[in-house]
PDB file of C-alpha atoms in Angstrom:
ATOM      1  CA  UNK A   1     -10.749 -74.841 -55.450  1.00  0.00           C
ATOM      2  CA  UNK A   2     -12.087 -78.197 -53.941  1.00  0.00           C
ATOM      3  CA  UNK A   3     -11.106 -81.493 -55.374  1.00  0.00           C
ATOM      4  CA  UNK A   4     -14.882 -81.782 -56.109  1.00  0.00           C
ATOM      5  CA  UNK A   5     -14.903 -78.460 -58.290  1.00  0.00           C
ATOM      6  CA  UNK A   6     -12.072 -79.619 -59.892  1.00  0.00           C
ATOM      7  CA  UNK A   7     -13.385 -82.739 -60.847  1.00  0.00           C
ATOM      8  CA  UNK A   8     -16.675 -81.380 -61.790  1.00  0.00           C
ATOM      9  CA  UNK A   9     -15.426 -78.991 -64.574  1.00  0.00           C
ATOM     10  CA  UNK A  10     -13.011 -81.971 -65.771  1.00  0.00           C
ATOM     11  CA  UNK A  11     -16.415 -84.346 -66.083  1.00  0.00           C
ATOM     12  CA  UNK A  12     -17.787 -81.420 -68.814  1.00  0.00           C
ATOM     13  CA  UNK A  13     -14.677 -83.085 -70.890  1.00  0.00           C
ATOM     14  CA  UNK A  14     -17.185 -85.523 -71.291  1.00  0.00           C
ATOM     15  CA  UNK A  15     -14.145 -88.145 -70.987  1.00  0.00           C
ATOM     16  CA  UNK A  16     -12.938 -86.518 -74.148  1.00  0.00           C
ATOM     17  CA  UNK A  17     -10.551 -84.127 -75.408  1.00  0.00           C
ATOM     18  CA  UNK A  18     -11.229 -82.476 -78.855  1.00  0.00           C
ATOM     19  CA  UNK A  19     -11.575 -78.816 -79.952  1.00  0.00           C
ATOM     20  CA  UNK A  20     -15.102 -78.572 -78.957  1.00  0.00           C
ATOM     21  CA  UNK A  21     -15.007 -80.025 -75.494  1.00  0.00           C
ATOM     22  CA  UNK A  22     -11.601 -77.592 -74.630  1.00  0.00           C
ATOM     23  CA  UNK A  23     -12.910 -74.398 -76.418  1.00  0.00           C
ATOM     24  CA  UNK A  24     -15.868 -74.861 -73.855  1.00  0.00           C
ATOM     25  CA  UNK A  25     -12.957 -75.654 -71.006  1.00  0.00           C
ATOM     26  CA  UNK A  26     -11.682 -72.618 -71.910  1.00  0.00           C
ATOM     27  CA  UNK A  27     -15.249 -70.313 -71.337  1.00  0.00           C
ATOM     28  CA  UNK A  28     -15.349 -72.249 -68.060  1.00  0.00           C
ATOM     29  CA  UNK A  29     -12.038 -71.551 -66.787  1.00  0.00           C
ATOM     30  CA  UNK A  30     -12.464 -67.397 -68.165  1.00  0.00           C
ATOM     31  CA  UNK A  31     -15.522 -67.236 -65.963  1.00  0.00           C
ATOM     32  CA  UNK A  32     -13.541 -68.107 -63.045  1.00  0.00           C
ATOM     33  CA  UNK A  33     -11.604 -65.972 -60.288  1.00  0.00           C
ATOM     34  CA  UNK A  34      -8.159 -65.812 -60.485  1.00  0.00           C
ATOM     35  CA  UNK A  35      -7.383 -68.169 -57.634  1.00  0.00           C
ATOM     36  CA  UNK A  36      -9.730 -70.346 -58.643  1.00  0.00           C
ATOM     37  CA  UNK A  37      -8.027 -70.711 -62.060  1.00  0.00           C
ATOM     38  CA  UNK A  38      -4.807 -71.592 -60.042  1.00  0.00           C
ATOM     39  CA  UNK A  39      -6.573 -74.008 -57.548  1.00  0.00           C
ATOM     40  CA  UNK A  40      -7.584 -75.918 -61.476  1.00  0.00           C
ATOM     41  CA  UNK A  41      -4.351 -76.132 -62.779  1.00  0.00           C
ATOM     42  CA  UNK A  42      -2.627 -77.054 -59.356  1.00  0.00           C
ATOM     43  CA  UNK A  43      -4.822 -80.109 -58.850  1.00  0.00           C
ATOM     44  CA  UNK A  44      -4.613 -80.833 -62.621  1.00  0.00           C
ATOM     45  CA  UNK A  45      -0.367 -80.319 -62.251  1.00  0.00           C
ATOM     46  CA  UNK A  46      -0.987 -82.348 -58.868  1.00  0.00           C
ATOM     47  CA  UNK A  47      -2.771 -85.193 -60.542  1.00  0.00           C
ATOM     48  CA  UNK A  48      -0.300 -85.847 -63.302  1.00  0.00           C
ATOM     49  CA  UNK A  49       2.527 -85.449 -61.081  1.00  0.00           C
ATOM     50  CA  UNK A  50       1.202 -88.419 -59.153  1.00  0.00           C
ATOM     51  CA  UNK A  51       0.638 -90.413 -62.085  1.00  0.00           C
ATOM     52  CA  UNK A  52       3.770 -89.720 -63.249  1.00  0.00           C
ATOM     53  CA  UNK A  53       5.114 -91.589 -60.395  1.00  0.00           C
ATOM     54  CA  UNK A  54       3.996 -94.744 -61.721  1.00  0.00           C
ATOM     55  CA  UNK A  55       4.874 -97.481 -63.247  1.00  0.00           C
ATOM     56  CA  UNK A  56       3.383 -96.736 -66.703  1.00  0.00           C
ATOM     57  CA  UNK A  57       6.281 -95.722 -69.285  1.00  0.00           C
ATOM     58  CA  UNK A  58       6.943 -98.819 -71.500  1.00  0.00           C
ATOM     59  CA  UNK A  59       3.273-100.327 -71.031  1.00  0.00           C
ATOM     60  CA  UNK A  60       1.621-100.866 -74.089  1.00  0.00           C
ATOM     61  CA  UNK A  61      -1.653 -98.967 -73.208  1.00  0.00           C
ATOM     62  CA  UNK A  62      -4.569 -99.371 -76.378  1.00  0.00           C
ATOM     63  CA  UNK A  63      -5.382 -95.658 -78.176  1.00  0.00           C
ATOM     64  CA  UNK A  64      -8.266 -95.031 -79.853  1.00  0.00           C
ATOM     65  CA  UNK A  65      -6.216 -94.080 -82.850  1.00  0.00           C
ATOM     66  CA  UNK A  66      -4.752 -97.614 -82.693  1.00  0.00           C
ATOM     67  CA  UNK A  67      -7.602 -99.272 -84.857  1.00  0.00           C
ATOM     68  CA  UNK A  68      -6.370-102.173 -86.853  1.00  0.00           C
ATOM     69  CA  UNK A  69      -2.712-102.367 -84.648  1.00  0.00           C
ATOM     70  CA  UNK A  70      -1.095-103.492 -82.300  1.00  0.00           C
ATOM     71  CA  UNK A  71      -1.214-100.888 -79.279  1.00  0.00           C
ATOM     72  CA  UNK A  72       2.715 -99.360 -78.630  1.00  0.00           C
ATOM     73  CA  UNK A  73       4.929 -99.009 -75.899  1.00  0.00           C
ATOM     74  CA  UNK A  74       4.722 -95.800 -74.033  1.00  0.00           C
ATOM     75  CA  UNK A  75       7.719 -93.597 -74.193  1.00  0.00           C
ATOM     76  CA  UNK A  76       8.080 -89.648 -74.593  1.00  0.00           C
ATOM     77  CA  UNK A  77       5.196 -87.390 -75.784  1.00  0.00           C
ATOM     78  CA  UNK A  78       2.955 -90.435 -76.219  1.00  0.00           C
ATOM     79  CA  UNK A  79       3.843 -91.260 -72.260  1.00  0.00           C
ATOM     80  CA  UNK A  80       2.707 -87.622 -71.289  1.00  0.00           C
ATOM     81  CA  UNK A  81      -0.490 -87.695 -73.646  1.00  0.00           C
ATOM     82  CA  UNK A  82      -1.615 -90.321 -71.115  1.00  0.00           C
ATOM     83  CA  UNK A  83      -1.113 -88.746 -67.917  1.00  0.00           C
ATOM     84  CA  UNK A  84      -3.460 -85.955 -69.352  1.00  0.00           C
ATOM     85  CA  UNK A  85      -5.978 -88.390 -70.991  1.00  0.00           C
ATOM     86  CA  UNK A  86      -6.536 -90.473 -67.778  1.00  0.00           C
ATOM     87  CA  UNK A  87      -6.939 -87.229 -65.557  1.00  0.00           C
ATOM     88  CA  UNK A  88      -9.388 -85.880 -68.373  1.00  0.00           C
ATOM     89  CA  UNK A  89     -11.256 -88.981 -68.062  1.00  0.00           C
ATOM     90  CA  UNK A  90     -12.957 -88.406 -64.930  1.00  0.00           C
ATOM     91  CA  UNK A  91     -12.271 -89.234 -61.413  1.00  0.00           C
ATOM     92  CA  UNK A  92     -13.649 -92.968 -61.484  1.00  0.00           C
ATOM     93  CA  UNK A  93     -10.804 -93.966 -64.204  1.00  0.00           C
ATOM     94  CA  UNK A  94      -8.235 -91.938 -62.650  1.00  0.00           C
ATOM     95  CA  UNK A  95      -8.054 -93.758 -59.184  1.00  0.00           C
ATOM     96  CA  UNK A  96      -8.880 -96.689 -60.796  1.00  0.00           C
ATOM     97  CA  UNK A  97      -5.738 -96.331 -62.631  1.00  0.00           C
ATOM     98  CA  UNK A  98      -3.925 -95.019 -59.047  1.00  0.00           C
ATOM     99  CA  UNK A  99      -5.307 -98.008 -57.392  1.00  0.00           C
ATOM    100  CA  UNK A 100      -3.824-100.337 -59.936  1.00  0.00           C
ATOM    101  CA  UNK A 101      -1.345 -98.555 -62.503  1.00  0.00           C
ATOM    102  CA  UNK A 102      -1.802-102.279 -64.486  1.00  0.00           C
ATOM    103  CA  UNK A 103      -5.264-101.533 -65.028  1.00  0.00           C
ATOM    104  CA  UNK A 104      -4.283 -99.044 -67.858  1.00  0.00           C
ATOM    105  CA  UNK A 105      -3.484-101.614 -70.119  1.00  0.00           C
ATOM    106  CA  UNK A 106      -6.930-103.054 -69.645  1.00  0.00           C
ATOM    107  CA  UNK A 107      -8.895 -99.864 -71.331  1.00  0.00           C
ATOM    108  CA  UNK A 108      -8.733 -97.459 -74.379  1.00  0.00           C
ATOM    109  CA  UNK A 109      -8.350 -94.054 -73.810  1.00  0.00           C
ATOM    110  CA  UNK A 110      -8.360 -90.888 -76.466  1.00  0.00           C
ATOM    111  CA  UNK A 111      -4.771 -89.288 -75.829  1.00  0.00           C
ATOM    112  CA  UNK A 112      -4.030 -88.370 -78.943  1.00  0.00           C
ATOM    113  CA  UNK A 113      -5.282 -84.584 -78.455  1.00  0.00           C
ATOM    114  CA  UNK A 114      -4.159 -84.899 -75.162  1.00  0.00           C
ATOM    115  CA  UNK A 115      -1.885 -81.387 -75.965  1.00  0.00           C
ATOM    116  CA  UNK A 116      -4.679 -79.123 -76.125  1.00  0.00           C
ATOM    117  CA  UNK A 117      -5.838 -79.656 -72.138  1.00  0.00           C
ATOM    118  CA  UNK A 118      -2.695 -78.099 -71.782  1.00  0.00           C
ATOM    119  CA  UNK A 119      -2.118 -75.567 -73.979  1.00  0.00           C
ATOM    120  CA  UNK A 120      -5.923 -74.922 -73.036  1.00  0.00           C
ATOM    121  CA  UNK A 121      -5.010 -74.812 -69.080  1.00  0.00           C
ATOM    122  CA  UNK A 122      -1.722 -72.729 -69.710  1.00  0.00           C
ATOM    123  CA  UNK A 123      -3.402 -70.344 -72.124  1.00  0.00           C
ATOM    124  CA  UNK A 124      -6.256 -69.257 -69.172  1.00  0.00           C
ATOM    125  CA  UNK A 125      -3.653 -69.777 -66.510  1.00  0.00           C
ATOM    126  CA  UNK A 126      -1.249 -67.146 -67.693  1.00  0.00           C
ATOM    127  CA  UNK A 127      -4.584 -64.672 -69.289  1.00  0.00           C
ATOM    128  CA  UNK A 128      -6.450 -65.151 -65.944  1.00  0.00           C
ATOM    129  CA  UNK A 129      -4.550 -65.341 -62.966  1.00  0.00           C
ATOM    130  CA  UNK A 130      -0.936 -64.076 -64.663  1.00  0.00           C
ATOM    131  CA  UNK A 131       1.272 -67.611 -63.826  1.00  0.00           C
ATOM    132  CA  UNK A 132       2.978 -69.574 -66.488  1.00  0.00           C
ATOM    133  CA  UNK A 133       2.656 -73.099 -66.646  1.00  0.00           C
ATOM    134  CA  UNK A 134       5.791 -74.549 -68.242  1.00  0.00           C
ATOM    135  CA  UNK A 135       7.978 -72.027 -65.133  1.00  0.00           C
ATOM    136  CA  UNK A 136       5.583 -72.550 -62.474  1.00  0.00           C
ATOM    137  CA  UNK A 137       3.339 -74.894 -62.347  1.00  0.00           C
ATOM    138  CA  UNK A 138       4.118 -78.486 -65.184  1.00  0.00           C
ATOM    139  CA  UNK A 139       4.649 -80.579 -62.774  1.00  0.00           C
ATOM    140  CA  UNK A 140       6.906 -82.690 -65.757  1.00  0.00           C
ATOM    141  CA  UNK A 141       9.308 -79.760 -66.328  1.00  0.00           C
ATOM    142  CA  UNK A 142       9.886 -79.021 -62.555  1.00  0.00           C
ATOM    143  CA  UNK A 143      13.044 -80.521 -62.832  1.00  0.00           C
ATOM    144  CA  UNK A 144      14.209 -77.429 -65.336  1.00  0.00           C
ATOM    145  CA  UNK A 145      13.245 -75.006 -63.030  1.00  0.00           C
ATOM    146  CA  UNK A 146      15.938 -75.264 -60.068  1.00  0.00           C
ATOM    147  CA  UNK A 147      19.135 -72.705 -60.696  1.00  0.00           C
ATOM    148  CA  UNK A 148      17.250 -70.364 -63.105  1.00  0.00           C
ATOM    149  CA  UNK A 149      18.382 -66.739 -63.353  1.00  0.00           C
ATOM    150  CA  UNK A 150      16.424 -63.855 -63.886  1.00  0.00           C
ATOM    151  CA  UNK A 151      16.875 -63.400 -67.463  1.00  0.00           C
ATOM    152  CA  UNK A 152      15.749 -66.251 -69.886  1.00  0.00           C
ATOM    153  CA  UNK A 153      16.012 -65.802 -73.877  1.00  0.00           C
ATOM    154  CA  UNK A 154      14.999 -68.205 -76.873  1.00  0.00           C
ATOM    155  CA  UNK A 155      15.544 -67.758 -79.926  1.00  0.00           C
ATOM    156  CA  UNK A 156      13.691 -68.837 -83.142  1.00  0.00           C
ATOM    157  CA  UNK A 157      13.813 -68.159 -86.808  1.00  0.00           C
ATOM    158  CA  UNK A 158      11.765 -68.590 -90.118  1.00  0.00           C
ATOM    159  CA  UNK A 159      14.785 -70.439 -91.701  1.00  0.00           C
ATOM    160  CA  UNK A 160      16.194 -73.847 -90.383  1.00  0.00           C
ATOM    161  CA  UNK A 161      19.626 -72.647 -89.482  1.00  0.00           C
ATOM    162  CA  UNK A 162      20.742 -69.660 -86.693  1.00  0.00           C
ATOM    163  CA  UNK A 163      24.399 -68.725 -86.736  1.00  0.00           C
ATOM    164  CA  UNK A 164      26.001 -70.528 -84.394  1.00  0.00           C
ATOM    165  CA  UNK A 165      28.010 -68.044 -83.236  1.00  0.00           C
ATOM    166  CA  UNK A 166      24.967 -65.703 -82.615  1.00  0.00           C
ATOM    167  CA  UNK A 167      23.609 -68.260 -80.227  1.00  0.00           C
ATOM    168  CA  UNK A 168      26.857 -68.906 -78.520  1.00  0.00           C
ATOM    169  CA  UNK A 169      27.223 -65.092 -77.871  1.00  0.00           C
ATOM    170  CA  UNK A 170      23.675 -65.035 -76.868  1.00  0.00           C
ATOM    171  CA  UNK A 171      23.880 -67.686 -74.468  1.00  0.00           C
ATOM    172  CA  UNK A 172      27.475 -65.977 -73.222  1.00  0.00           C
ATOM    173  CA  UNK A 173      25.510 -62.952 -72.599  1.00  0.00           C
ATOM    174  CA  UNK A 174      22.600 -64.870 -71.067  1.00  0.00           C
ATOM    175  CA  UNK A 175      24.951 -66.046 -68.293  1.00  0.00           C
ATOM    176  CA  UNK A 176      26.791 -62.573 -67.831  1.00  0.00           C
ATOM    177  CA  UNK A 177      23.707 -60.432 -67.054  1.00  0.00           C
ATOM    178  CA  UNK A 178      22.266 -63.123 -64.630  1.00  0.00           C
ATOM    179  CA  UNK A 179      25.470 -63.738 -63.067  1.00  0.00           C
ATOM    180  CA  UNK A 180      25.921 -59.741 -62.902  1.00  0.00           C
ATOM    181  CA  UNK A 181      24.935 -58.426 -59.152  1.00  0.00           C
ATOM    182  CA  UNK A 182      24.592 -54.611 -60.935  1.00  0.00           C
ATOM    183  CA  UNK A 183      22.291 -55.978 -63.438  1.00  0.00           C
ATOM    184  CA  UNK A 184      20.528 -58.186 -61.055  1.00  0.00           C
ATOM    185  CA  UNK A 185      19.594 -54.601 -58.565  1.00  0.00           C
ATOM    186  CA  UNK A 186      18.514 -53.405 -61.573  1.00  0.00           C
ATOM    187  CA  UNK A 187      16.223 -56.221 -62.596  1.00  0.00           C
ATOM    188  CA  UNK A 188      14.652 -56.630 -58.230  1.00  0.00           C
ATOM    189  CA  UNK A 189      13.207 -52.940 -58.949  1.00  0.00           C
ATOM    190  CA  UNK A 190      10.335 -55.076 -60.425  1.00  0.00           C
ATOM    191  CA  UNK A 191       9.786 -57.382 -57.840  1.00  0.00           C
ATOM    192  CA  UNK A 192       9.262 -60.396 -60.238  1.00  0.00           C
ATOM    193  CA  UNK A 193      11.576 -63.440 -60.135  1.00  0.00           C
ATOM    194  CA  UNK A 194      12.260 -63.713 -63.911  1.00  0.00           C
ATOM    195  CA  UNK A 195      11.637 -62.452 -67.865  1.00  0.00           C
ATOM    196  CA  UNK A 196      11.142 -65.026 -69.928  1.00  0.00           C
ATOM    197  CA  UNK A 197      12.017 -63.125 -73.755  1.00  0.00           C
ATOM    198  CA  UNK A 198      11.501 -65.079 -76.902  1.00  0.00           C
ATOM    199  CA  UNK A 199      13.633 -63.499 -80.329  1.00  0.00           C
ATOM    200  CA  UNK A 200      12.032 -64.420 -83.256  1.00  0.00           C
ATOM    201  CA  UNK A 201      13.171 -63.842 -86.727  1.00  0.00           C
ATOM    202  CA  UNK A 202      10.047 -64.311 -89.373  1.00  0.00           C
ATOM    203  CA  UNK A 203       8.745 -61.152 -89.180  1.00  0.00           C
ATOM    204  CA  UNK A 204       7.534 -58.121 -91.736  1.00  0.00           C
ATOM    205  CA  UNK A 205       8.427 -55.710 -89.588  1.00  0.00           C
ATOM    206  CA  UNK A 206      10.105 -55.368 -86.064  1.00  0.00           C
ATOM    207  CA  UNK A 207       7.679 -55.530 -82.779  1.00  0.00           C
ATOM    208  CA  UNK A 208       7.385 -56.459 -79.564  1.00  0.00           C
ATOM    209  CA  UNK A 209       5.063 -57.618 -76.414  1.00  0.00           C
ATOM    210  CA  UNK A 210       5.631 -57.377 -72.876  1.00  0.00           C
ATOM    211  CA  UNK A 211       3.523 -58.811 -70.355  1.00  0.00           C
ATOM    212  CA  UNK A 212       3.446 -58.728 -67.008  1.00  0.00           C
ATOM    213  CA  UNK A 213       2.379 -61.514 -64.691  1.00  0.00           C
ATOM    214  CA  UNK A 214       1.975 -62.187 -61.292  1.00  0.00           C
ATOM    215  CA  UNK A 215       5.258 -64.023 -60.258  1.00  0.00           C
ATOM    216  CA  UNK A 216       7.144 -63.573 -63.920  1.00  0.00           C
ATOM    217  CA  UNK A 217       7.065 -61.431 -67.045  1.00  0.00           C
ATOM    218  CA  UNK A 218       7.374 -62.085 -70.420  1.00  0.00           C
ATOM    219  CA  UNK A 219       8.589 -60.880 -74.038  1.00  0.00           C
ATOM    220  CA  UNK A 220       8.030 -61.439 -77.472  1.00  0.00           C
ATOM    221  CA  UNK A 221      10.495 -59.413 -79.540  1.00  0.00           C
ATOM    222  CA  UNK A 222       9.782 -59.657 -83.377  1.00  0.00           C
ATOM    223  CA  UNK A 223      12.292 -59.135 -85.659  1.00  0.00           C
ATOM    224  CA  UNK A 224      12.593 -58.252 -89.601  1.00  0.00           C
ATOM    225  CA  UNK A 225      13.897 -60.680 -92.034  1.00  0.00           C
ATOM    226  CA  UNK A 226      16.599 -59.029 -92.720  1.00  0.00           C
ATOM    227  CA  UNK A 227      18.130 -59.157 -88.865  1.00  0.00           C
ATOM    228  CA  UNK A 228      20.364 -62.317 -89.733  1.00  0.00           C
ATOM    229  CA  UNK A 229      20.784 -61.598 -93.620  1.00  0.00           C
ATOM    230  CA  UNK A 230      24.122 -60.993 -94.901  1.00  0.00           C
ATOM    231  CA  UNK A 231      25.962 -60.248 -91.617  1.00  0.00           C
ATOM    232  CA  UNK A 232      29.789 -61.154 -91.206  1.00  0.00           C
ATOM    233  CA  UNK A 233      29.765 -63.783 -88.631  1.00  0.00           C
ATOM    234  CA  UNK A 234      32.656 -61.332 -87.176  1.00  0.00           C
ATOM    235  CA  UNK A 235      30.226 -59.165 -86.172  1.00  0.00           C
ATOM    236  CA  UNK A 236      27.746 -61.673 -84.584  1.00  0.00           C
ATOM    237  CA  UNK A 237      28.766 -60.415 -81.463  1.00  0.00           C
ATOM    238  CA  UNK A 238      28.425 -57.378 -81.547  1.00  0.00           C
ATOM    239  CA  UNK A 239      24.524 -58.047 -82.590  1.00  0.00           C
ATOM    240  CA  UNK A 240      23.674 -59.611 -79.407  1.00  0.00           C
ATOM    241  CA  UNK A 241      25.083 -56.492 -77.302  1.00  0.00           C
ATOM    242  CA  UNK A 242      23.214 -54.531 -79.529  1.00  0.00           C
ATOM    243  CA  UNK A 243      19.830 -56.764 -79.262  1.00  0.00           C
ATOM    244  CA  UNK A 244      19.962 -56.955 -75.500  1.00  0.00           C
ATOM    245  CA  UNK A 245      20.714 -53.206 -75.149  1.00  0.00           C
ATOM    246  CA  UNK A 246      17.705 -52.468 -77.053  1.00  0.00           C
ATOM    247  CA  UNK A 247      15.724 -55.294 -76.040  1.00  0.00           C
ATOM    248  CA  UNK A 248      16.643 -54.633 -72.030  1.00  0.00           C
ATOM    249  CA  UNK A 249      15.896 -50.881 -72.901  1.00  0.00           C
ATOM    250  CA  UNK A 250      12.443 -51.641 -74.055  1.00  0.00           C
ATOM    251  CA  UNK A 251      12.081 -53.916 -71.022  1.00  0.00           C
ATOM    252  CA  UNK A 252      12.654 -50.968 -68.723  1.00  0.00           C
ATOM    253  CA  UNK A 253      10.047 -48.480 -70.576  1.00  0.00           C
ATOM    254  CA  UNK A 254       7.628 -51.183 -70.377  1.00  0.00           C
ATOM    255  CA  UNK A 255       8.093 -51.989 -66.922  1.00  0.00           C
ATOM    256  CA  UNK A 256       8.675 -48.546 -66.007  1.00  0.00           C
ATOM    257  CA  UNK A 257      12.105 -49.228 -64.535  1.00  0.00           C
ATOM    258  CA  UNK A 258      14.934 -46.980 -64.129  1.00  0.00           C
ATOM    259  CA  UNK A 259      17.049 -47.118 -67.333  1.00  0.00           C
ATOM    260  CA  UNK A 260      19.905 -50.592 -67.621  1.00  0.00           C
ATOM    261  CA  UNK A 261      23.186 -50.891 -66.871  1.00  0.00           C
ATOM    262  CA  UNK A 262      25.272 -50.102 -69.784  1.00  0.00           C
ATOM    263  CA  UNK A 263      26.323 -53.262 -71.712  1.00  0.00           C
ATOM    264  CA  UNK A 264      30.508 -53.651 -73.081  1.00  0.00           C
TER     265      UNK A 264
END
């Protein structure tokens, strides 16, 4: 994609990001060719990257959500927002902003939905052209990405609390199977780099998702509200071996691998 494509589908923003202008974001990007929907989000990821280079954390840039107050100091999410929101903007405000990173504080900008370019750019990224943004492409998380192995888990629940000794065995395990060589021969049969499997425990009934994309794949393993319920913390353990047995077994059916090494 040329910088001139890119910047054409970012002026049908309108210099604005709300549900309206991404939902029609989105129906552009779906019309597109794969590649082309990776040329978008690598000069979007591009863009920010370069802007986070500069010298705007701590500014106190004026929101349009700031009516009545005193604009803030930039820090965190609210820093990011930005990045996104000046890209978004159109090209003229972007390199003005390049030109002279002081020149931010001098105009309003609308960054307060500045989430859903994202989640809008990941969401066609990963449908469309089968990359994920967060492992391949956010160019403010490419600092996580050095030293990964090939097996990634999260875990997530309906209730506030996880046993901690579930996630410490989980995590134990984590590290076993990527620092195993048998289970990483088993794993190259795909010719991916990674799985990315989220465990969730909210569910009415056990279920899962794999997907396969171009460089990664990913999971989303459901489980019943009962998983965690009344189970001796002794026996924590012994749950993970038995989720990543099953969940690694369901991996290979899906993926149409040769069955997993046995687990201990």
């Amino acid at each position: 994609m040329t910088e001139e494509t890119f910047w054409a589908i970012i002026d049908e923003l309108d210099g604005a990001i709300d549900d309206d202008s991404i939902d029609s974001l989105s129906e552009r990007l779906s019309s597109l060719a794969p590649e082309d929907v990776e040329g978008f989000c690598a000069h979007l990821a591009a863009k920010v990257g370069t802007l986070s280079g500069l010298p705007l954390a701590g500014l106190a840039v004026p929101d349009v959500t700031d009516t009545g107050h005193a604009a803030l100091p930039l820090a965190g999410d609210a820093h990011e927002n930005l990045l996104y929101a000046i890209v978004s903007s159109g090209r003229a405000r972007y390199e003005r902003v390049t030109s002279d990173p002081s020149a931010v504080e001098e105009e309003e900008w609308d960054a307060g939905e500045a989430e859903l370019l994202i989640e809008a750019a990941a969401r066609s990224l990963w449908e469309i052209a089968g990359v994920d943004w967060s492992d391949e492409v956010d160019p403010l998380r490419a600092h996580l990405r050095h030293d990964q192995g090939w097996y990634e888990t999260y875990r997530g629940s309906a209730w506030k609390n996880i046993p901690g000794r579930y996630l410490t065995a989980a995590h134990e395990l984590d590290q076993k199977l990527n620092q195993s060589e048998e289970w990483l021969a088993w794993w190259r049969q795909t010719s991916l780099r990674k799985i990315k499997v989220g465990i969730t425990v909210n569910s009415d009934k056990t279920q899962h998702k794999i997907e396969r994309g171009k460089n990664i794949a990913k999971a989303n393993f459901q489980m019943d509200r009962s998983y965690l319920i009344d189970r001796d913390h002794n026996a924590l353990q012994g749950l993970v071996i038995q989720e990543a047995t099953y969940i690694t077994g369901i991996i290979a059916t899906e993926l149409r691998m040769t069955p997993p090494p046995e687990l201990a």
